[in-house]
C-alpha angles and dihedrals in degrees: 000000000000118000127196117246117249117267094250091054092050091050091048090052090054092054101049095115112085091224090059093053092047091052091048090047093054090044091052091050090052091051093048091046091050090052093050093047090050091063116104089237090064095070130063091230093055091235124119114267117239114268093241093050091049093046094045094048094045092049092046091051097045091045089046092232109129102214110139137187093198134034107273096211097037102040106035122065125226089272092049092049090049089053090050091049092051091048090051091051092047093047093046096051093038129248092251093047091056091045090052092049092052090049091053093047096046104038103017087220134086125211123222094250092051089051091053091050093050091046091054092051099041095038089229111174096205117062094199097063101045091114092056092044093054092047092051092047093055095043093046092048095049093045092050092048091049093054093047091046091052093052094046094045093053091047094049091049100043103035101033101032094238116161110259092246093054092040092054092046093050090044094053093044094050093042093055091043093049099046091047090048090237103133096209113147134183088220120088090222094044105222099332091116089060097048093121096039110100092188092061098034098046094042093052091043091050091052091049093050093046094050092043097052092076128247097258090055094046093048092047091051091050089050101046110005090141093057110059089169088069095052117118124241089254092057094045095050093044096049097042096046093042091054092044095047093045091050095045091044092052092049096045097045094043094050094042093050098032096110098024106124090205095058127008099358098094093047128094121249099267090040091054090053091049092050091046092051091048092050091049091049093050091057085067081085100275102119103209117126132197094185132043106276091195089060095055121114120252092252090056091050090051093049089049090051091058094046093046093049091053092047127173140305128319121262091018135102094272126100136207124085087302130246091260090059091049091045094051091051089050090053091047089054092046092050092048092050090052093047094241120155096213131046111235129188110192106312095338131089117222113226119238091243090063091050092051091048092052091048093047094049092049096047093045089049093049090048092051094048095046093047093048092046091052091050093047091050089053096051102033133056095227126116125255101259092052095046093045090051091053093048094048091045091053097044093045089046090236104133099210114136139178088226102270099107096091092049098050119113120251094259090055090049090052090051090053089049089057091046093051092049093047091046094052098044090042131244094253094042091049092048092049090046089061092054114087094209143350115270115212120187115231093205140046123234123222113272121244126174121221133197114271121196 
């Protein structure tokens, strides 16, 4: 006699793939955050926040994006801001990373399934050292945030006459937001008031770059920074492309906005370079701004779109398709142009599975951005460059905006919520999470070439 499996067993069977559990974990965090931000205690007025505002803010925080429909410092109470900060921290470290840490602390042992889940979230290449990797991630993150918070707090208190209590609070908030590439600020103008302050700008930019490099790259540099020959392909691509994109972004944005009276025009020469570098760094998916994004020229918005879509390093707090994905596609193109059969990076050959993954992530990302842009154009009165900027910012979990987010209709806000969630979980991860199981063919079909181009 056949009996039907219990409900909990059927649900467990549906969530066997680590990607599925990660997606459910982030979704659960969004739901919990929405509930907490919907409480009357979360707002300064003592009234319940609108459901869409609570959902949008919770999603933006968990997905470390930074887009907001209401002023973070002026609308949310201390409790509400604390909830946002915790959601940012949880989203930056990763729901599964935190869950793995708690498992280690409580039981001192880690099951095989938990190791797989942590490996999927941290992108660890060795299954046996996931526990150590997770521990290092948490300790490194907290230590980095503490150093950044200390620098910012001292600067706020000594240079801007903030009371020490407020300076420390603002320092901690901006440090956590910066390292996790979130872009949330307690100031209504983000960091525009500090545009000429190198202590604030460079400290925040440094935290953004460090968090956006990716934990595997950072740990490898700490381990063998004196031996570049021993660096992995991941580290080489990430470092080279990060430096190139930061430099090109600084040059393009500084030159494009050099005489713009709404952005860099009123600043002195060195201050323009500082603001240009800061703007380029924030497109690494951080979301802070020291100049008015809405006042930028169309060419600057387009350049920012490209930089935001590429994003930062893998397994870090940055979003976008990642610099490694972009780098792999560049090497694929280079190899194809040279007529080479294999794709080589240095003295290593890149497997075909990595190439397909990079192509899938890029195409899914482009599809998501184009579809969202088309929908936003249909339901909003804004022009193409502004709407495209908003869509890319949401998908790449950047948080930069030309100022239209708060004025968007509810259906547009909901679309951005979906984009932010998809961008944080990852197009390929989200797609695999929807699949119940892998399907492997047990046969090979005859090969036939087709015309390309």
